[in-house]
Amino acid sequence: MTAARREDEVMELARRRGFIWAAFEIYGGASGFFDYGPLGAALKRKIESLWREFYTLGEGFYEIETTTIGIRDVFDASGHLECFMDKMVECKKCHSLFRADHVGERCPDCGGEFSEPQDFNLMFKTRIGAVTSVGGKSEAYLRPETAQGMFVNFPRLLRFHRNKLPFGIIQIGRAYRNEISPRQGIIRLREFTLAEAEVFVLPHEKNKHPRFHEVEDVVMRLKPNYMDEEIEITVKEAVERKIIAHEYLGYHMARVQQFLEKIGIPVERLRFRQHEHDEMAHYAEDCWDAEFLSDRFGWVEIVGIADRGDYDLSAHSRKAKVDMSVPVVTGGEEAEGAREGNENLSVFPHVIEPSYGIDRIIYALLESSFYKEEVRGEVRRVLRFKRCVAPVEVAVLPLLNRKELVNKAKEVFQMIRSHGIFAEYDASGSIGRRYRRQDEIGTPYCVTIDYETLENDTVTIRDRDSMKQVRVSIAELPAKLRGDVESMFTFSR
Ligand SMILES: [Zn+2]
């Protein structure tokens, strides 16, 4: 199966089964915009919940929610007005627009000649309220990242944390980039969801992360910008050899890999690529992309981990005339030494930022979970989602659409749901067809009610991946589905 056909198959399944489809489809769609259907929204919500837990429970970070529209001052200070640009060319013949770095000398559509490249700002511009005759303050932009909302609130967040550094803040939400000519489906969107963490730390403390020992043995595949090949190396060694600049960056890169693995992205399709110096965003001191190896698109960035230095806090301090520097003693005992000889020493905290592109992660999950095989002359398509992200955890199916089986199945269905397990009930079509449908949407387990159920109150649980079935009593079903259901099939294999 060619890569293009595989992607088409995955996206065809995603459309047909209600994961993702083009926005405004009845009007012909608009490139760069997608909607999530019922199963896609459920999948996305699960990934976001796991992400939120990973950083709140796992790291002790707090979540905030800031506006998606930002006033001009914010993006003037952040550098986005001046620097958030792509070079654009226009075909002189058919007037199609392209990103200059995505095309050669001639228009791929008609062979026409291109205009001189022009700068194009990628922010969507809007107005707040009515337009005044002199413009000015009403000018606003849809945010290109959620991060700025966390930077402009830094003084309040610092107070909330009782003036103690380091601390981390997270945010999940929509962001917008007015891409010139997005032609890569869900990989390049004009409206998308970011999940970002901003970790504020004193610059001299970046070399020592208090929990570094927990991740130091994580093996990562790195592609540093000064090397031609990739290396496999532990985080500990990478930091010791200064391939990764410091422990804070190394720690958060390892945590990114752990999160991606946790939700089911295969680690053998992951690498971390360091940005070339001329490729780095205007705010970044150092930046690594976690990239997923896609069958269709090659290496695709799904998470960016940047050391933004003090770029943002110092820029907002200047623009807003609010001093966001902190006395170095904020860092506690270790920083006390740094204070000696300079009572008034203050610095801007540095920011380490893991920034996750949720939509691309969803694409990566769909592509890497998709599996096709022939079973008794029929094609079986499967999304091998891990249970923690599967939109439907359990399907409850009466073997046949007969009243006595249907009644019992509905009873079991309600009982499972009352235990907090998200289940779907399906009685339409042959049992084989219903299994295939559940396989396609990635449901890990099907519970089937048959005539034996009516005799002795037992049901079968079918495992999506092995297609094996085990029989359990209804009484122990919730506990099995909650807890050791996987081990039941591991032992039977
Ligand atoms: Zn053209």
PDB file of N, CA and C in Angstrom, residues 34-90:
ATOM      1  N   PHE A  34     -10.918  22.165   9.756  1.00  0.00           N
ATOM      2  CA  PHE A  34     -11.543  20.851   9.950  1.00  0.00           C
ATOM      3  C   PHE A  34     -12.431  20.884  11.183  1.00  0.00           C
ATOM      4  N   ASP A  35     -13.471  20.048  11.163  1.00  0.00           N
ATOM      5  CA  ASP A  35     -14.317  19.879  12.345  1.00  0.00           C
ATOM      6  C   ASP A  35     -14.123  18.479  12.905  1.00  0.00           C
ATOM      7  N   TYR A  36     -14.276  18.344  14.206  1.00  0.00           N
ATOM      8  CA  TYR A  36     -14.267  17.033  14.831  1.00  0.00           C
ATOM      9  C   TYR A  36     -15.695  16.551  14.997  1.00  0.00           C
ATOM     10  N   GLY A  37     -15.956  15.336  14.515  1.00  0.00           N
ATOM     11  CA  GLY A  37     -17.259  14.716  14.707  1.00  0.00           C
ATOM     12  C   GLY A  37     -17.332  14.086  16.093  1.00  0.00           C
ATOM     13  N   PRO A  38     -18.421  13.337  16.348  1.00  0.00           N
ATOM     14  CA  PRO A  38     -18.629  12.788  17.700  1.00  0.00           C
ATOM     15  C   PRO A  38     -17.451  11.967  18.223  1.00  0.00           C
ATOM     16  N   LEU A  39     -16.889  11.075  17.407  1.00  0.00           N
ATOM     17  CA  LEU A  39     -15.804  10.238  17.919  1.00  0.00           C
ATOM     18  C   LEU A  39     -14.487  11.021  17.970  1.00  0.00           C
ATOM     19  N   GLY A  40     -14.289  11.923  17.011  1.00  0.00           N
ATOM     20  CA  GLY A  40     -13.073  12.742  17.015  1.00  0.00           C
ATOM     21  C   GLY A  40     -13.036  13.655  18.220  1.00  0.00           C
ATOM     22  N   ALA A  41     -14.186  14.248  18.538  1.00  0.00           N
ATOM     23  CA  ALA A  41     -14.243  15.140  19.701  1.00  0.00           C
ATOM     24  C   ALA A  41     -14.000  14.354  20.984  1.00  0.00           C
ATOM     25  N   ALA A  42     -14.524  13.113  21.034  1.00  0.00           N
ATOM     26  CA  ALA A  42     -14.304  12.283  22.229  1.00  0.00           C
ATOM     27  C   ALA A  42     -12.826  11.907  22.362  1.00  0.00           C
ATOM     28  N   LEU A  43     -12.216  11.558  21.238  1.00  0.00           N
ATOM     29  CA  LEU A  43     -10.786  11.222  21.231  1.00  0.00           C
ATOM     30  C   LEU A  43      -9.954  12.429  21.686  1.00  0.00           C
ATOM     31  N   LYS A  44     -10.294  13.580  21.132  1.00  0.00           N
ATOM     32  CA  LYS A  44      -9.554  14.805  21.457  1.00  0.00           C
ATOM     33  C   LYS A  44      -9.690  15.153  22.939  1.00  0.00           C
ATOM     34  N   ARG A  45     -10.927  15.019  23.433  1.00  0.00           N
ATOM     35  CA  ARG A  45     -11.169  15.346  24.839  1.00  0.00           C
ATOM     36  C   ARG A  45     -10.354  14.429  25.755  1.00  0.00           C
ATOM     37  N   LYS A  46     -10.252  13.158  25.370  1.00  0.00           N
ATOM     38  CA  LYS A  46      -9.486  12.216  26.194  1.00  0.00           C
ATOM     39  C   LYS A  46      -7.997  12.566  26.193  1.00  0.00           C
ATOM     40  N   ILE A  47      -7.491  12.914  25.026  1.00  0.00           N
ATOM     41  CA  ILE A  47      -6.071  13.290  24.949  1.00  0.00           C
ATOM     42  C   ILE A  47      -5.827  14.545  25.789  1.00  0.00           C
ATOM     43  N   GLU A  48      -6.731  15.514  25.667  1.00  0.00           N
ATOM     44  CA  GLU A  48      -6.573  16.755  26.446  1.00  0.00           C
ATOM     45  C   GLU A  48      -6.644  16.489  27.954  1.00  0.00           C
ATOM     46  N   SER A  49      -7.563  15.589  28.353  1.00  0.00           N
ATOM     47  CA  SER A  49      -7.662  15.278  29.789  1.00  0.00           C
ATOM     48  C   SER A  49      -6.389  14.617  30.293  1.00  0.00           C
ATOM     49  N   LEU A  50      -5.860  13.679  29.494  1.00  0.00           N
ATOM     50  CA  LEU A  50      -4.623  13.006  29.900  1.00  0.00           C
ATOM     51  C   LEU A  50      -3.470  14.007  29.981  1.00  0.00           C
ATOM     52  N   TRP A  51      -3.453  14.920  29.030  1.00  0.00           N
ATOM     53  CA  TRP A  51      -2.400  15.942  29.005  1.00  0.00           C
ATOM     54  C   TRP A  51      -2.502  16.836  30.249  1.00  0.00           C
ATOM     55  N   ARG A  52      -3.741  17.242  30.534  1.00  0.00           N
ATOM     56  CA  ARG A  52      -3.976  18.112  31.689  1.00  0.00           C
ATOM     57  C   ARG A  52      -3.508  17.425  32.973  1.00  0.00           C
ATOM     58  N   GLU A  53      -3.899  16.143  33.130  1.00  0.00           N
ATOM     59  CA  GLU A  53      -3.471  15.365  34.299  1.00  0.00           C
ATOM     60  C   GLU A  53      -1.963  15.238  34.363  1.00  0.00           C
ATOM     61  N   PHE A  54      -1.365  14.994  33.214  1.00  0.00           N
ATOM     62  CA  PHE A  54       0.083  14.784  33.135  1.00  0.00           C
ATOM     63  C   PHE A  54       0.825  15.993  33.710  1.00  0.00           C
ATOM     64  N   TYR A  55       0.320  17.184  33.427  1.00  0.00           N
ATOM     65  CA  TYR A  55       1.019  18.387  33.886  1.00  0.00           C
ATOM     66  C   TYR A  55       0.508  18.935  35.219  1.00  0.00           C
ATOM     67  N   THR A  56      -0.786  18.764  35.517  1.00  0.00           N
ATOM     68  CA  THR A  56      -1.259  19.259  36.814  1.00  0.00           C
ATOM     69  C   THR A  56      -0.889  18.275  37.915  1.00  0.00           C
ATOM     70  N   LEU A  57      -1.363  17.030  37.801  1.00  0.00           N
ATOM     71  CA  LEU A  57      -1.015  16.044  38.827  1.00  0.00           C
ATOM     72  C   LEU A  57       0.467  15.694  38.773  1.00  0.00           C
ATOM     73  N   GLY A  58       0.988  15.526  37.555  1.00  0.00           N
ATOM     74  CA  GLY A  58       2.364  15.056  37.396  1.00  0.00           C
ATOM     75  C   GLY A  58       3.412  16.097  37.749  1.00  0.00           C
ATOM     76  N   GLU A  59       3.165  17.345  37.375  1.00  0.00           N
ATOM     77  CA  GLU A  59       4.176  18.390  37.572  1.00  0.00           C
ATOM     78  C   GLU A  59       3.776  19.433  38.611  1.00  0.00           C
ATOM     79  N   GLY A  60       2.522  19.395  39.020  1.00  0.00           N
ATOM     80  CA  GLY A  60       2.057  20.398  39.970  1.00  0.00           C
ATOM     81  C   GLY A  60       1.810  21.769  39.356  1.00  0.00           C
ATOM     82  N   PHE A  61       1.592  21.801  38.053  1.00  0.00           N
ATOM     83  CA  PHE A  61       1.336  23.083  37.383  1.00  0.00           C
ATOM     84  C   PHE A  61      -0.151  23.435  37.498  1.00  0.00           C
ATOM     85  N   TYR A  62      -0.442  24.721  37.489  1.00  0.00           N
ATOM     86  CA  TYR A  62      -1.834  25.173  37.446  1.00  0.00           C
ATOM     87  C   TYR A  62      -2.215  25.519  36.016  1.00  0.00           C
ATOM     88  N   GLU A  63      -3.516  25.368  35.750  1.00  0.00           N
ATOM     89  CA  GLU A  63      -4.030  25.702  34.419  1.00  0.00           C
ATOM     90  C   GLU A  63      -4.732  27.048  34.476  1.00  0.00           C
ATOM     91  N   ILE A  64      -4.535  27.863  33.448  1.00  0.00           N
ATOM     92  CA  ILE A  64      -5.333  29.080  33.348  1.00  0.00           C
ATOM     93  C   ILE A  64      -6.015  29.114  31.979  1.00  0.00           C
ATOM     94  N   GLU A  65      -6.909  30.076  31.813  1.00  0.00           N
ATOM     95  CA  GLU A  65      -7.616  30.204  30.543  1.00  0.00           C
ATOM     96  C   GLU A  65      -7.681  31.680  30.186  1.00  0.00           C
ATOM     97  N   THR A  66      -7.011  32.039  29.117  1.00  0.00           N
ATOM     98  CA  THR A  66      -6.964  33.462  28.749  1.00  0.00           C
ATOM     99  C   THR A  66      -7.643  33.673  27.398  1.00  0.00           C
ATOM    100  N   THR A  67      -7.808  34.920  27.019  1.00  0.00           N
ATOM    101  CA  THR A  67      -8.581  35.241  25.818  1.00  0.00           C
ATOM    102  C   THR A  67      -7.895  34.758  24.543  1.00  0.00           C
ATOM    103  N   THR A  68      -8.694  34.436  23.541  1.00  0.00           N
ATOM    104  CA  THR A  68      -8.110  34.012  22.261  1.00  0.00           C
ATOM    105  C   THR A  68      -7.880  35.206  21.338  1.00  0.00           C
ATOM    106  N   ILE A  69      -8.488  36.351  21.674  1.00  0.00           N
ATOM    107  CA  ILE A  69      -8.218  37.592  20.943  1.00  0.00           C
ATOM    108  C   ILE A  69      -7.233  38.402  21.779  1.00  0.00           C
ATOM    109  N   GLY A  70      -6.212  38.918  21.123  1.00  0.00           N
ATOM    110  CA  GLY A  70      -5.230  39.722  21.845  1.00  0.00           C
ATOM    111  C   GLY A  70      -5.157  41.128  21.269  1.00  0.00           C
ATOM    112  N   ILE A  71      -4.927  42.110  22.130  1.00  0.00           N
ATOM    113  CA  ILE A  71      -4.803  43.486  21.639  1.00  0.00           C
ATOM    114  C   ILE A  71      -3.441  43.673  20.956  1.00  0.00           C
ATOM    115  N   ARG A  72      -3.340  44.724  20.178  1.00  0.00           N
ATOM    116  CA  ARG A  72      -2.155  44.941  19.362  1.00  0.00           C
ATOM    117  C   ARG A  72      -0.871  44.996  20.190  1.00  0.00           C
ATOM    118  N   ASP A  73      -0.928  45.675  21.347  1.00  0.00           N
ATOM    119  CA  ASP A  73       0.266  45.834  22.187  1.00  0.00           C
ATOM    120  C   ASP A  73       0.947  44.497  22.490  1.00  0.00           C
ATOM    121  N   VAL A  74       0.119  43.489  22.755  1.00  0.00           N
ATOM    122  CA  VAL A  74       0.669  42.174  23.121  1.00  0.00           C
ATOM    123  C   VAL A  74       1.556  41.631  22.008  1.00  0.00           C
ATOM    124  N   PHE A  75       1.061  41.710  20.768  1.00  0.00           N
ATOM    125  CA  PHE A  75       1.800  41.089  19.663  1.00  0.00           C
ATOM    126  C   PHE A  75       2.849  42.027  19.081  1.00  0.00           C
ATOM    127  N   ASP A  76       2.741  43.302  19.441  1.00  0.00           N
ATOM    128  CA  ASP A  76       3.815  44.240  19.132  1.00  0.00           C
ATOM    129  C   ASP A  76       5.007  43.884  20.020  1.00  0.00           C
ATOM    130  N   ALA A  77       4.742  43.759  21.328  1.00  0.00           N
ATOM    131  CA  ALA A  77       5.814  43.414  22.265  1.00  0.00           C
ATOM    132  C   ALA A  77       6.386  42.028  21.984  1.00  0.00           C
ATOM    133  N   SER A  78       5.544  41.069  21.694  1.00  0.00           N
ATOM    134  CA  SER A  78       6.002  39.681  21.538  1.00  0.00           C
ATOM    135  C   SER A  78       6.808  39.470  20.258  1.00  0.00           C
ATOM    136  N   GLY A  79       6.758  40.446  19.361  1.00  0.00           N
ATOM    137  CA  GLY A  79       7.501  40.326  18.113  1.00  0.00           C
ATOM    138  C   GLY A  79       6.722  39.678  16.984  1.00  0.00           C
ATOM    139  N   HIS A  80       5.483  39.260  17.283  1.00  0.00           N
ATOM    140  CA  HIS A  80       4.711  38.583  16.234  1.00  0.00           C
ATOM    141  C   HIS A  80       4.320  39.521  15.088  1.00  0.00           C
ATOM    142  N   LEU A  81       4.082  40.791  15.407  1.00  0.00           N
ATOM    143  CA  LEU A  81       3.714  41.728  14.339  1.00  0.00           C
ATOM    144  C   LEU A  81       4.849  41.871  13.336  1.00  0.00           C
ATOM    145  N   GLU A  82       6.062  41.884  13.874  1.00  0.00           N
ATOM    146  CA  GLU A  82       7.205  42.127  13.008  1.00  0.00           C
ATOM    147  C   GLU A  82       7.774  40.842  12.405  1.00  0.00           C
ATOM    148  N   CYS A  83       7.734  39.771  13.192  1.00  0.00           N
ATOM    149  CA  CYS A  83       8.509  38.574  12.801  1.00  0.00           C
ATOM    150  C   CYS A  83       7.698  37.351  12.419  1.00  0.00           C
ATOM    151  N   PHE A  84       6.409  37.337  12.699  1.00  0.00           N
ATOM    152  CA  PHE A  84       5.637  36.114  12.458  1.00  0.00           C
ATOM    153  C   PHE A  84       5.189  36.087  11.002  1.00  0.00           C
ATOM    154  N   MET A  85       6.176  35.898  10.120  1.00  0.00           N
ATOM    155  CA  MET A  85       5.933  36.086   8.684  1.00  0.00           C
ATOM    156  C   MET A  85       6.340  34.849   7.904  1.00  0.00           C
ATOM    157  N   ASP A  86       5.690  34.653   6.772  1.00  0.00           N
ATOM    158  CA  ASP A  86       6.178  33.733   5.752  1.00  0.00           C
ATOM    159  C   ASP A  86       6.367  34.537   4.478  1.00  0.00           C
ATOM    160  N   LYS A  87       7.324  34.089   3.656  1.00  0.00           N
ATOM    161  CA  LYS A  87       7.480  34.703   2.332  1.00  0.00           C
ATOM    162  C   LYS A  87       6.424  34.111   1.400  1.00  0.00           C
ATOM    163  N   MET A  88       5.776  34.993   0.655  1.00  0.00           N
ATOM    164  CA  MET A  88       4.679  34.564  -0.204  1.00  0.00           C
ATOM    165  C   MET A  88       4.973  34.952  -1.646  1.00  0.00           C
ATOM    166  N   VAL A  89       4.635  34.064  -2.582  1.00  0.00           N
ATOM    167  CA  VAL A  89       4.717  34.432  -3.996  1.00  0.00           C
ATOM    168  C   VAL A  89       3.348  34.245  -4.643  1.00  0.00           C
ATOM    169  N   GLU A  90       3.094  35.052  -5.674  1.00  0.00           N
ATOM    170  CA  GLU A  90       1.833  34.942  -6.400  1.00  0.00           C
ATOM    171  C   GLU A  90       2.144  34.565  -7.841  1.00  0.00           C
TER     172      GLU A  90
END
